[in-house]
PDB file of C-alpha atoms in Angstrom:
ATOM      1  CA  MET G1471       0.000   0.000   0.000  1.00 50.00           C
ATOM      2  CA  TYR G1472       1.388   3.422  -0.940  1.00 69.00           C
ATOM      3  CA  LYS G1473       2.107   6.039   1.668  1.00 89.00           C
ATOM      4  CA  LYS G1474      -0.200   9.038   1.566  1.00 96.00           C
ATOM      5  CA  ILE G1475       1.222  12.548   1.404  1.00 97.00           C
ATOM      6  CA  LYS G1476       0.510  14.345   4.657  1.00 98.00           C
ATOM      7  CA  LEU G1477      -0.822  17.767   3.665  1.00 98.00           C
ATOM      8  CA  ALA G1478      -1.263  20.692   6.059  1.00 98.00           C
ATOM      9  CA  ILE G1479      -3.621  23.425   4.838  1.00 98.00           C
ATOM     10  CA  ILE G1480      -2.919  26.489   6.981  1.00 98.00           C
ATOM     11  CA  TYR G1481      -5.259  29.469   6.828  1.00 98.00           C
ATOM     12  CA  LYS G1482      -6.636  32.370   8.819  1.00 97.00           C
ATOM     13  CA  LYS G1483      -9.858  31.724  10.706  1.00 96.00           C
ATOM     14  CA  SER G1484     -11.185  35.038   9.443  1.00 95.00           C
ATOM     15  CA  TYR G1485     -10.606  34.273   5.758  1.00 96.00           C
ATOM     16  CA  ASN G1486     -13.676  35.671   4.050  1.00 95.00           C
ATOM     17  CA  TYR G1487     -13.883  33.040   1.311  1.00 95.00           C
ATOM     18  CA  PHE G1488     -13.922  30.164   3.817  1.00 96.00           C
ATOM     19  CA  GLN G1489     -16.904  31.506   5.740  1.00 95.00           C
ATOM     20  CA  PRO G1490     -20.124  29.430   5.308  1.00 92.00           C
ATOM     21  CA  SER G1491     -22.124  32.612   4.766  1.00 88.00           C
ATOM     22  CA  HIS G1492     -19.987  33.900   1.881  1.00 88.00           C
ATOM     23  CA  PHE G1493     -21.847  33.853  -1.438  1.00 84.00           C
ATOM     24  CA  ASP G1494     -18.845  32.679  -3.485  1.00 87.00           C
ATOM     25  CA  LYS G1495     -18.190  29.026  -2.551  1.00 91.00           C
ATOM     26  CA  THR G1496     -15.475  28.461  -5.169  1.00 94.00           C
ATOM     27  CA  THR G1497     -12.446  28.866  -2.905  1.00 96.00           C
ATOM     28  CA  ALA G1498     -13.946  26.824  -0.061  1.00 96.00           C
ATOM     29  CA  ASP G1499     -15.013  24.061  -2.457  1.00 96.00           C
ATOM     30  CA  PHE G1500     -11.483  23.804  -3.752  1.00 98.00           C
ATOM     31  CA  PHE G1501      -9.395  24.035  -0.580  1.00 98.00           C
ATOM     32  CA  LEU G1502     -11.771  22.525   1.979  1.00 97.00           C
ATOM     33  CA  ARG G1503     -13.352  19.775  -0.118  1.00 97.00           C
ATOM     34  CA  ALA G1504     -11.513  18.854  -3.317  1.00 98.00           C
ATOM     35  CA  PHE G1505      -8.210  18.017  -1.608  1.00 98.00           C
ATOM     36  CA  GLU G1506      -9.986  15.676   0.801  1.00 97.00           C
ATOM     37  CA  ARG G1507     -11.363  13.696  -2.139  1.00 97.00           C
ATOM     38  CA  ASN G1508      -7.900  12.806  -3.413  1.00 98.00           C
ATOM     39  CA  GLU G1509      -6.879   9.329  -2.288  1.00 96.00           C
ATOM     40  CA  GLU G1510      -3.173  10.160  -2.291  1.00 97.00           C
ATOM     41  CA  LEU G1511      -3.544  12.811   0.397  1.00 98.00           C
ATOM     42  CA  ASP G1512      -3.999  12.789   4.148  1.00 97.00           C
ATOM     43  CA  VAL G1513      -5.298  16.307   4.753  1.00 98.00           C
ATOM     44  CA  LYS G1514      -5.306  18.232   8.018  1.00 98.00           C
ATOM     45  CA  TYR G1515      -6.513  21.803   8.468  1.00 98.00           C
ATOM     46  CA  TYR G1516      -4.824  24.361  10.703  1.00 98.00           C
ATOM     47  CA  PRO G1517      -6.770  27.602  11.201  1.00 97.00           C
ATOM     48  CA  CYS G1518      -4.775  30.372  12.861  1.00 96.00           C
ATOM     49  CA  GLU G1519      -5.154  33.972  13.986  1.00 91.00           C
ATOM     50  CA  LYS G1520      -2.091  35.855  12.755  1.00 93.00           C
ATOM     51  CA  ASN G1521       1.135  33.827  12.622  1.00 96.00           C
ATOM     52  CA  PHE G1522       1.599  30.051  12.630  1.00 98.00           C
ATOM     53  CA  ASP G1523       4.550  28.239  14.222  1.00 97.00           C
ATOM     54  CA  VAL G1524       5.343  25.241  12.006  1.00 97.00           C
ATOM     55  CA  LEU G1525       7.303  23.605  14.821  1.00 96.00           C
ATOM     56  CA  LYS G1526       3.882  22.436  16.039  1.00 94.00           C
ATOM     57  CA  ILE G1527       3.489  20.229  12.968  1.00 96.00           C
ATOM     58  CA  LYS G1528       7.134  19.379  12.297  1.00 92.00           C
ATOM     59  CA  ASN G1529       6.550  15.622  12.255  1.00 89.00           C
ATOM     60  CA  GLU G1530       2.926  15.706  11.138  1.00 93.00           C
ATOM     61  CA  CYS G1531       3.112  16.839   7.521  1.00 95.00           C
ATOM     62  CA  ASP G1532       5.122  16.489   4.333  1.00 97.00           C
ATOM     63  CA  VAL G1533       4.025  19.715   2.663  1.00 98.00           C
ATOM     64  CA  ILE G1534       2.164  22.920   3.544  1.00 98.00           C
ATOM     65  CA  LEU G1535      -0.498  24.508   1.344  1.00 98.00           C
ATOM     66  CA  LEU G1536      -1.537  28.158   1.715  1.00 98.00           C
ATOM     67  CA  PRO G1537      -4.717  29.506   0.096  1.00 97.00           C
ATOM     68  CA  SER G1538      -3.083  32.755  -0.984  1.00 96.00           C
ATOM     69  CA  THR G1539       0.111  34.778  -1.244  1.00 96.00           C
ATOM     70  CA  ILE G1540      -1.871  37.533   0.479  1.00 93.00           C
ATOM     71  CA  ASN G1541      -2.262  37.545   4.249  1.00 91.00           C
ATOM     72  CA  ASP G1542      -6.034  37.925   4.148  1.00 92.00           C
ATOM     73  CA  GLY G1543      -6.312  34.148   3.908  1.00 95.00           C
ATOM     74  CA  SER G1544      -2.826  32.951   4.847  1.00 97.00           C
ATOM     75  CA  PRO G1545      -0.946  33.579   8.106  1.00 97.00           C
ATOM     76  CA  ASP G1546       1.157  36.719   8.150  1.00 96.00           C
ATOM     77  CA  LYS G1547       4.189  34.570   8.830  1.00 96.00           C
ATOM     78  CA  LEU G1548       5.071  30.876   8.997  1.00 97.00           C
ATOM     79  CA  GLU G1549       7.319  31.000  12.042  1.00 97.00           C
ATOM     80  CA  ASN G1550      10.385  28.704  11.994  1.00 97.00           C
ATOM     81  CA  ILE G1551       9.655  27.555   8.436  1.00 97.00           C
ATOM     82  CA  LYS G1552      13.304  27.912   7.415  1.00 95.00           C
ATOM     83  CA  GLU G1553      14.492  25.860  10.389  1.00 95.00           C
ATOM     84  CA  VAL G1554      11.910  23.107   9.902  1.00 95.00           C
ATOM     85  CA  GLY G1555      12.310  23.005   6.119  1.00 94.00           C
ATOM     86  CA  ILE G1556       8.822  21.777   5.223  1.00 97.00           C
ATOM     87  CA  PRO G1557       8.061  22.617   1.547  1.00 97.00           C
ATOM     88  CA  VAL G1558       5.399  25.279   1.017  1.00 98.00           C
ATOM     89  CA  VAL G1559       3.050  25.687  -1.949  1.00 98.00           C
ATOM     90  CA  ALA G1560       0.641  28.628  -2.262  1.00 98.00           C
ATOM     91  CA  ARG G1561      -2.010  29.891  -4.615  1.00 97.00           C
ATOM     92  CA  THR G1562      -1.262  33.373  -5.949  1.00 95.00           C
ATOM     93  CA  GLY G1563      -3.216  36.399  -5.004  1.00 87.00           C
ATOM     94  CA  ASP G1564      -4.222  38.652  -7.892  1.00 90.00           C
ATOM     95  CA  PRO G1565      -0.870  39.080  -9.655  1.00 93.00           C
ATOM     96  CA  HIS G1566      -1.677  42.604 -10.850  1.00 92.00           C
ATOM     97  CA  TYR G1567      -1.918  43.622  -7.183  1.00 90.00           C
ATOM     98  CA  GLU G1568       1.500  42.226  -6.295  1.00 92.00           C
ATOM     99  CA  LYS G1569       2.839  45.579  -5.144  1.00 92.00           C
ATOM    100  CA  ARG G1570      -0.344  46.548  -3.304  1.00 90.00           C
ATOM    101  CA  TRP G1571      -0.101  43.432  -1.119  1.00 91.00           C
ATOM    102  CA  ASP G1572       3.698  43.064  -1.176  1.00 94.00           C
ATOM    103  CA  GLN G1573       3.343  39.508  -2.379  1.00 96.00           C
ATOM    104  CA  VAL G1574       6.964  38.942  -3.389  1.00 96.00           C
ATOM    105  CA  ASN G1575       8.048  39.760   0.157  1.00 96.00           C
ATOM    106  CA  PHE G1576       5.365  37.393   1.503  1.00 96.00           C
ATOM    107  CA  ILE G1577       6.647  34.591  -0.734  1.00 97.00           C
ATOM    108  CA  GLU G1578      10.265  35.136   0.273  1.00 96.00           C
ATOM    109  CA  LYS G1579       9.785  35.462   4.027  1.00 96.00           C
ATOM    110  CA  ASN G1580       7.637  32.319   4.136  1.00 97.00           C
ATOM    111  CA  HIS G1581      10.036  30.338   1.929  1.00 97.00           C
ATOM    112  CA  ILE G1582       7.318  29.379  -0.543  1.00 97.00           C
ATOM    113  CA  ASN G1583       8.761  26.838  -2.963  1.00 97.00           C
ATOM    114  CA  LEU G1584       6.172  27.249  -5.688  1.00 97.00           C
ATOM    115  CA  MET G1585       2.985  29.178  -6.374  1.00 97.00           C
ATOM    116  CA  PHE G1586       0.133  28.156  -8.645  1.00 98.00           C
ATOM    117  CA  SER G1587      -2.738  29.951 -10.325  1.00 97.00           C
ATOM    118  CA  SER G1588      -5.149  29.731 -13.254  1.00 97.00           C
ATOM    119  CA  HIS G1589      -3.090  32.408 -15.015  1.00 97.00           C
ATOM    120  CA  SER G1590      -0.603  31.875 -17.805  1.00 96.00           C
ATOM    121  CA  ASP G1591       3.118  32.231 -17.134  1.00 96.00           C
ATOM    122  CA  GLU G1592       3.120  35.221 -19.483  1.00 96.00           C
ATOM    123  CA  TYR G1593       0.686  37.121 -17.259  1.00 96.00           C
ATOM    124  CA  ILE G1594       2.277  36.023 -13.977  1.00 97.00           C
ATOM    125  CA  TYR G1595       5.748  37.185 -14.962  1.00 97.00           C
ATOM    126  CA  GLU G1596       4.515  40.622 -15.895  1.00 96.00           C
ATOM    127  CA  PHE G1597       4.390  41.183 -12.114  1.00 96.00           C
ATOM    128  CA  TYR G1598       6.589  38.592 -10.395  1.00 96.00           C
ATOM    129  CA  PRO G1599      10.335  38.050 -10.857  1.00 96.00           C
ATOM    130  CA  ARG G1600      11.298  34.939 -12.806  1.00 95.00           C
ATOM    131  CA  LYS G1601      13.087  33.484  -9.800  1.00 96.00           C
ATOM    132  CA  ILE G1602       9.681  32.685  -8.264  1.00 96.00           C
ATOM    133  CA  LYS G1603       8.439  29.346  -9.552  1.00 97.00           C
ATOM    134  CA  HIS G1604       4.915  29.233 -10.946  1.00 98.00           C
ATOM    135  CA  LYS G1605       2.679  26.494 -12.287  1.00 98.00           C
ATOM    136  CA  THR G1606      -0.561  27.037 -14.192  1.00 98.00           C
ATOM    137  CA  ILE G1607      -3.336  24.942 -12.638  1.00 98.00           C
ATOM    138  CA  ILE G1608      -6.886  25.530 -13.860  1.00 98.00           C
ATOM    139  CA  TYR G1609      -9.112  25.085 -10.824  1.00 97.00           C
ATOM    140  CA  GLY G1610     -12.468  26.185  -9.409  1.00 97.00           C
ATOM    141  CA  LEU G1611     -14.985  23.993 -11.256  1.00 98.00           C
ATOM    142  CA  GLU G1612     -16.897  21.663  -8.935  1.00 97.00           C
ATOM    143  CA  LYS G1613     -18.057  19.081 -11.437  1.00 96.00           C
ATOM    144  CA  GLN G1614     -20.920  17.887  -9.238  1.00 96.00           C
ATOM    145  CA  LEU G1615     -22.644  21.280  -9.453  1.00 95.00           C
ATOM    146  CA  TYR G1616     -22.933  21.026 -13.243  1.00 96.00           C
ATOM    147  CA  GLU G1617     -24.075  17.451 -13.723  1.00 95.00           C
ATOM    148  CA  LYS G1618     -27.780  18.270 -14.045  1.00 93.00           C
ATOM    149  CA  ILE G1619     -28.472  20.829 -16.748  1.00 95.00           C
ATOM    150  CA  ILE G1620     -31.411  21.967 -18.856  1.00 96.00           C
ATOM    151  CA  PRO G1621     -31.291  20.452 -22.382  1.00 97.00           C
ATOM    152  CA  PHE G1622     -29.888  22.873 -24.954  1.00 98.00           C
ATOM    153  CA  LYS G1623     -33.061  22.935 -27.070  1.00 97.00           C
ATOM    154  CA  GLU G1624     -35.193  23.983 -24.079  1.00 97.00           C
ATOM    155  CA  ARG G1625     -33.131  27.058 -23.254  1.00 98.00           C
ATOM    156  CA  ILE G1626     -33.575  30.745 -24.051  1.00 97.00           C
ATOM    157  CA  LYS G1627     -32.304  31.195 -27.597  1.00 98.00           C
ATOM    158  CA  ASP G1628     -33.042  34.813 -28.547  1.00 97.00           C
ATOM    159  CA  ARG G1629     -30.898  36.337 -25.801  1.00 98.00           C
ATOM    160  CA  ILE G1630     -27.287  35.906 -24.685  1.00 98.00           C
ATOM    161  CA  LEU G1631     -26.335  35.878 -21.018  1.00 97.00           C
ATOM    162  CA  CYS G1632     -23.504  37.956 -19.573  1.00 96.00           C
ATOM    163  CA  THR G1633     -22.496  37.941 -15.893  1.00 93.00           C
ATOM    164  CA  GLY G1634     -19.790  39.421 -13.704  1.00 89.00           C
ATOM    165  CA  ALA G1635     -18.381  42.801 -12.796  1.00 86.00           C
ATOM    166  CA  THR G1636     -18.431  45.561 -15.410  1.00 89.00           C
ATOM    167  CA  GLY G1637     -17.086  49.060 -15.769  1.00 81.00           C
ATOM    168  CA  LYS G1638     -18.808  52.405 -15.893  1.00 71.00           C
ATOM    169  CA  THR G1639     -19.058  53.749 -19.405  1.00 62.00           C
ATOM    170  CA  ASN G1640     -20.005  57.388 -18.889  1.00 58.00           C
ATOM    171  CA  PHE G1641     -17.357  59.932 -19.832  1.00 48.00           C
ATOM    172  CA  LYS G1642     -16.955  61.330 -16.333  1.00 50.00           C
ATOM    173  CA  SER G1643     -16.256  57.882 -14.834  1.00 49.00           C
ATOM    174  CA  LYS G1644     -13.765  57.026 -17.554  1.00 52.00           C
ATOM    175  CA  ILE G1645     -11.791  60.214 -16.918  1.00 51.00           C
ATOM    176  CA  ALA G1646     -11.927  59.706 -13.134  1.00 44.00           C
ATOM    177  CA  ASN G1647     -10.613  56.160 -13.485  1.00 52.00           C
ATOM    178  CA  VAL G1648      -7.758  57.249 -15.718  1.00 51.00           C
ATOM    179  CA  ILE G1649      -6.696  59.822 -13.129  1.00 48.00           C
ATOM    180  CA  LEU G1650      -7.605  58.200  -9.809  1.00 52.00           C
ATOM    181  CA  ASN G1651      -7.846  54.500 -10.532  1.00 59.00           C
ATOM    182  CA  PRO G1652      -5.561  53.628 -13.449  1.00 60.00           C
ATOM    183  CA  LYS G1653      -5.286  49.937 -14.309  1.00 65.00           C
ATOM    184  CA  SER G1654      -7.737  48.966 -11.549  1.00 62.00           C
ATOM    185  CA  SER G1655     -11.211  49.825 -12.804  1.00 73.00           C
ATOM    186  CA  GLY G1656     -13.917  47.537 -14.134  1.00 77.00           C
ATOM    187  CA  TRP G1657     -13.584  49.250 -17.510  1.00 72.00           C
ATOM    188  CA  TYR G1658      -9.858  48.417 -17.550  1.00 84.00           C
ATOM    189  CA  PHE G1659     -10.264  44.713 -16.710  1.00 87.00           C
ATOM    190  CA  TYR G1660     -13.641  44.031 -18.362  1.00 93.00           C
ATOM    191  CA  LYS G1661     -13.901  46.343 -21.369  1.00 94.00           C
ATOM    192  CA  LEU G1662     -15.437  43.901 -23.862  1.00 96.00           C
ATOM    193  CA  ARG G1663     -17.758  42.436 -21.216  1.00 96.00           C
ATOM    194  CA  THR G1664     -18.921  45.952 -20.377  1.00 95.00           C
ATOM    195  CA  LEU G1665     -19.538  46.780 -24.044  1.00 95.00           C
ATOM    196  CA  ALA G1666     -21.493  43.550 -24.527  1.00 97.00           C
ATOM    197  CA  THR G1667     -23.910  44.378 -21.713  1.00 96.00           C
ATOM    198  CA  LYS G1668     -25.038  47.478 -23.634  1.00 95.00           C
ATOM    199  CA  LEU G1669     -26.383  45.392 -26.523  1.00 97.00           C
ATOM    200  CA  PRO G1670     -30.205  45.042 -26.548  1.00 97.00           C
ATOM    201  CA  TYR G1671     -30.151  41.242 -26.841  1.00 98.00           C
ATOM    202  CA  VAL G1672     -27.691  40.644 -23.990  1.00 97.00           C
ATOM    203  CA  ASP G1673     -29.174  39.827 -20.579  1.00 96.00           C
ATOM    204  CA  TYR G1674     -27.089  41.132 -17.726  1.00 92.00           C
ATOM    205  CA  SER G1675     -27.732  41.125 -14.013  1.00 76.00           C
ATOM    206  CA  GLY G1676     -25.251  41.547 -11.204  1.00 62.00           C
ATOM    207  CA  ILE G1677     -25.308  39.640  -7.932  1.00 56.00           C
ATOM    208  CA  LYS G1678     -27.847  40.842  -5.387  1.00 58.00           C
ATOM    209  CA  LYS G1679     -27.657  39.635  -1.789  1.00 56.00           C
ATOM    210  CA  GLY G1680     -25.133  37.005  -2.798  1.00 54.00           C
ATOM    211  CA  LYS G1681     -27.258  35.451  -5.549  1.00 56.00           C
ATOM    212  CA  TYR G1682     -28.151  35.795  -9.195  1.00 56.00           C
ATOM    213  CA  PRO G1683     -31.854  36.346  -9.946  1.00 56.00           C
ATOM    214  CA  ASP G1684     -33.792  33.502  -8.284  1.00 57.00           C
ATOM    215  CA  ASP G1685     -31.023  30.979  -8.979  1.00 66.00           C
ATOM    216  CA  ASP G1686     -27.656  29.645  -8.005  1.00 83.00           C
ATOM    217  CA  TYR G1687     -25.053  30.390 -10.672  1.00 87.00           C
ATOM    218  CA  PRO G1688     -25.034  26.985 -12.451  1.00 91.00           C
ATOM    219  CA  THR G1689     -28.839  26.998 -12.769  1.00 90.00           C
ATOM    220  CA  TYR G1690     -28.827  30.593 -13.973  1.00 91.00           C
ATOM    221  CA  LEU G1691     -26.356  29.671 -16.707  1.00 94.00           C
ATOM    222  CA  THR G1692     -28.294  26.636 -17.890  1.00 94.00           C
ATOM    223  CA  ARG G1693     -31.362  28.725 -18.690  1.00 94.00           C
ATOM    224  CA  TYR G1694     -29.516  30.152 -21.728  1.00 97.00           C
ATOM    225  CA  ARG G1695     -28.139  28.552 -24.863  1.00 98.00           C
ATOM    226  CA  ALA G1696     -25.361  31.120 -25.138  1.00 98.00           C
ATOM    227  CA  SER G1697     -23.227  33.052 -22.662  1.00 98.00           C
ATOM    228  CA  ILE G1698     -20.313  35.481 -22.676  1.00 98.00           C
ATOM    229  CA  ALA G1699     -16.970  35.099 -20.874  1.00 98.00           C
ATOM    230  CA  ALA G1700     -14.821  38.175 -21.453  1.00 97.00           C
ATOM    231  CA  THR G1701     -11.846  39.512 -19.513  1.00 96.00           C
ATOM    232  CA  THR G1702      -9.236  41.780 -21.026  1.00 96.00           C
ATOM    233  CA  PHE G1703      -5.954  40.506 -19.600  1.00 96.00           C
ATOM    234  CA  TYR G1704      -6.528  36.942 -18.337  1.00 96.00           C
ATOM    235  CA  PRO G1705      -9.269  34.293 -18.522  1.00 97.00           C
ATOM    236  CA  THR G1706     -11.338  33.732 -15.385  1.00 96.00           C
ATOM    237  CA  LEU G1707     -13.354  30.882 -13.923  1.00 97.00           C
ATOM    238  CA  LYS G1708     -16.399  31.973 -15.934  1.00 96.00           C
ATOM    239  CA  TYR G1709     -14.760  30.607 -19.076  1.00 98.00           C
ATOM    240  CA  TRP G1710     -14.825  26.994 -17.904  1.00 98.00           C
ATOM    241  CA  GLU G1711     -17.926  27.336 -15.695  1.00 97.00           C
ATOM    242  CA  ASN G1712     -20.029  28.657 -18.581  1.00 98.00           C
ATOM    243  CA  ALA G1713     -18.797  25.885 -20.833  1.00 98.00           C
ATOM    244  CA  ALA G1714     -19.492  23.239 -18.166  1.00 98.00           C
ATOM    245  CA  ALA G1715     -23.081  24.494 -17.938  1.00 98.00           C
ATOM    246  CA  GLY G1716     -23.569  23.494 -21.581  1.00 98.00           C
ATOM    247  CA  CYS G1717     -23.644  27.048 -22.884  1.00 98.00           C
ATOM    248  CA  LEU G1718     -22.350  28.001 -26.289  1.00 98.00           C
ATOM    249  CA  THR G1719     -19.648  30.162 -24.734  1.00 98.00           C
ATOM    250  CA  PHE G1720     -18.432  33.291 -26.487  1.00 98.00           C
ATOM    251  CA  MET G1721     -14.910  33.639 -25.093  1.00 98.00           C
ATOM    252  CA  GLU G1722     -12.671  36.651 -25.384  1.00 98.00           C
ATOM    253  CA  ILE G1723      -9.437  34.981 -26.497  1.00 98.00           C
ATOM    254  CA  THR G1724      -6.697  37.352 -27.642  1.00 97.00           C
ATOM    255  CA  ASN G1725      -2.957  37.839 -27.608  1.00 95.00           C
ATOM    256  CA  LYS G1726      -3.560  40.293 -24.777  1.00 95.00           C
ATOM    257  CA  ASN G1727      -5.189  37.791 -22.406  1.00 96.00           C
ATOM    258  CA  TYR G1728      -3.196  34.697 -23.460  1.00 94.00           C
ATOM    259  CA  GLY G1729      -6.449  32.729 -23.384  1.00 96.00           C
ATOM    260  CA  GLU G1730      -5.489  29.899 -25.716  1.00 96.00           C
ATOM    261  CA  PHE G1731      -3.675  28.051 -22.910  1.00 97.00           C
ATOM    262  CA  LEU G1732      -7.093  26.973 -21.589  1.00 98.00           C
ATOM    263  CA  GLY G1733      -7.342  24.463 -24.426  1.00 98.00           C
ATOM    264  CA  PHE G1734     -10.656  25.478 -25.973  1.00 98.00           C
ATOM    265  CA  VAL G1735     -10.746  25.474 -29.775  1.00 98.00           C
ATOM    266  CA  ASP G1736     -12.479  28.166 -31.801  1.00 98.00           C
ATOM    267  CA  ASN G1737     -15.651  26.919 -33.537  1.00 98.00           C
ATOM    268  CA  GLU G1738     -15.160  23.479 -31.991  1.00 98.00           C
ATOM    269  CA  SER G1739     -15.578  23.905 -28.232  1.00 98.00           C
ATOM    270  CA  ALA G1740     -16.203  27.663 -27.989  1.00 98.00           C
ATOM    271  CA  ILE G1741     -16.602  30.786 -30.118  1.00 98.00           C
ATOM    272  CA  PHE G1742     -13.655  33.151 -29.814  1.00 98.00           C
ATOM    273  CA  ILE G1743     -14.417  36.860 -29.787  1.00 98.00           C
ATOM    274  CA  ASN G1744     -12.534  40.133 -29.545  1.00 98.00           C
ATOM    275  CA  GLU G1745     -13.373  43.842 -29.531  1.00 97.00           C
ATOM    276  CA  LYS G1746     -13.586  43.940 -33.344  1.00 97.00           C
ATOM    277  CA  ASN G1747     -15.807  40.946 -34.069  1.00 98.00           C
ATOM    278  CA  TYR G1748     -17.979  40.295 -31.015  1.00 98.00           C
ATOM    279  CA  GLU G1749     -21.206  41.830 -32.395  1.00 98.00           C
ATOM    280  CA  LYS G1750     -20.841  39.954 -35.673  1.00 98.00           C
ATOM    281  CA  LYS G1751     -20.306  36.675 -33.809  1.00 98.00           C
ATOM    282  CA  PHE G1752     -23.335  37.250 -31.602  1.00 98.00           C
ATOM    283  CA  GLN G1753     -25.526  37.998 -34.631  1.00 98.00           C
ATOM    284  CA  GLU G1754     -24.401  34.844 -36.436  1.00 98.00           C
ATOM    285  CA  PHE G1755     -25.790  32.829 -33.537  1.00 98.00           C
ATOM    286  CA  LEU G1756     -28.981  34.825 -32.971  1.00 98.00           C
ATOM    287  CA  GLU G1757     -29.960  34.803 -36.664  1.00 98.00           C
ATOM    288  CA  ASP G1758     -29.638  31.023 -36.861  1.00 98.00           C
ATOM    289  CA  ALA G1759     -30.082  29.882 -33.251  1.00 98.00           C
ATOM    290  CA  ASP G1760     -31.545  26.483 -34.151  1.00 98.00           C
ATOM    291  CA  ASN G1761     -28.622  25.466 -36.307  1.00 98.00           C
ATOM    292  CA  PRO G1762     -27.386  22.157 -34.783  1.00 98.00           C
ATOM    293  CA  LYS G1763     -23.762  23.289 -35.010  1.00 98.00           C
ATOM    294  CA  TRP G1764     -24.242  25.530 -31.958  1.00 98.00           C
ATOM    295  CA  GLU G1765     -25.367  22.641 -29.767  1.00 98.00           C
ATOM    296  CA  LYS G1766     -22.479  20.550 -31.059  1.00 98.00           C
ATOM    297  CA  ILE G1767     -19.965  23.259 -30.081  1.00 98.00           C
ATOM    298  CA  ALA G1768     -21.660  23.739 -26.694  1.00 98.00           C
ATOM    299  CA  ASN G1769     -21.567  20.003 -25.964  1.00 98.00           C
ATOM    300  CA  SER G1770     -17.916  19.788 -26.964  1.00 98.00           C
ATOM    301  CA  GLY G1771     -17.055  22.690 -24.676  1.00 98.00           C
ATOM    302  CA  ARG G1772     -19.023  21.109 -21.830  1.00 98.00           C
ATOM    303  CA  ASP G1773     -17.279  17.752 -22.237  1.00 98.00           C
ATOM    304  CA  TYR G1774     -13.862  19.411 -22.257  1.00 98.00           C
ATOM    305  CA  ALA G1775     -14.511  21.588 -19.201  1.00 98.00           C
ATOM    306  CA  MET G1776     -16.162  18.824 -17.171  1.00 98.00           C
ATOM    307  CA  ASN G1777     -13.499  16.221 -17.913  1.00 98.00           C
ATOM    308  CA  GLU G1778     -10.312  18.290 -18.029  1.00 98.00           C
ATOM    309  CA  LEU G1779     -10.829  21.533 -16.080  1.00 98.00           C
ATOM    310  CA  ASN G1780     -12.506  20.332 -12.880  1.00 98.00           C
ATOM    311  CA  ASN G1781     -11.226  20.595  -9.311  1.00 98.00           C
ATOM    312  CA  ASP G1782     -10.285  16.937  -9.023  1.00 98.00           C
ATOM    313  CA  LYS G1783      -8.050  17.189 -12.092  1.00 98.00           C
ATOM    314  CA  ALA G1784      -6.499  20.322 -10.602  1.00 98.00           C
ATOM    315  CA  VAL G1785      -5.748  18.565  -7.321  1.00 98.00           C
ATOM    316  CA  GLU G1786      -4.134  15.657  -9.200  1.00 98.00           C
ATOM    317  CA  LYS G1787      -1.755  18.125 -10.841  1.00 98.00           C
ATOM    318  CA  ILE G1788      -0.969  19.766  -7.508  1.00 98.00           C
ATOM    319  CA  VAL G1789      -0.288  16.348  -5.982  1.00 98.00           C
ATOM    320  CA  ASP G1790       2.298  15.868  -8.742  1.00 97.00           C
ATOM    321  CA  ILE G1791       3.855  19.156  -7.619  1.00 97.00           C
ATOM    322  CA  PHE G1792       3.941  17.923  -4.029  1.00 97.00           C
ATOM    323  CA  LYS G1793       5.701  14.744  -5.121  1.00 96.00           C
ATOM    324  CA  SER G1794       8.316  16.688  -7.059  1.00 95.00           C
ATOM    325  CA  ILE G1795       9.271  18.924  -4.120  1.00 95.00           C
ATOM    326  CA  ILE G1796       9.217  16.421  -1.253  1.00 91.00           C
ATOM    327  CA  ASN G1797      11.154  13.650  -3.013  1.00 70.00           C
TER     328      ASN G1797
END
């Protein structure tokens, strides 16, 4: 019988995304559930207040996992980590906020061996020095939540769904963001998504009281044949969630957001869009919504996301990382 890897997940008790009342369950599903499902791991959780002394678990774990390179979710400091020498792996915080949260310093003082994220190396190393090791791991999709979906032919076909944060488009807000909030506004990160929500055939509704209108997110998605996943500089979880829900997913994939690393194929498992062609692509679908090719593309995208981009697959890849740094 093989020996299980003893994994210590260390986190702050106050971490917002681990609270049962928080509307976004993605982080908790991944760190508090998906790792426990892996048969190669023996997982123990260590909530803490501020710092965590690893001497307490010196002989109880093979590797430490931190939920973030930001101290909102991870301890401010892993005390005695250098002396104990237990390998440390951490998920990145938002890389574009590296300086805001002093993430490089956090990584160095806690002797983090490797960080992972759903970002491409190209995007990560725009903000982090190359000496910090990074691995792209696409995570966040809880496969079980997407197993029951509404058949494609029974869905809304004359509208396209768009969800997520957007920017303000009035002139005054744009100028204010350029001056006061450069490279941080919704318009900066979600330009195409914002433009799409202004189209008369696009349904858009933000989250209210932690929920989408009358539904959890997977159910909300499955009411539509087509959905939009658009982020300017990096793909987000919506790309593979929307696909897993069986939507014909219009994905912003460009040289600017490095989106091709996800593995979707244009006109085979998704429809790629950009700021020049998005309206044309939407119209091609809406004017011929019953064409069977759309369902074929949607089904292909669903199969790919469900089988290759789910949390269990992500954990398997992280287990491989653990093996490489503890052996």
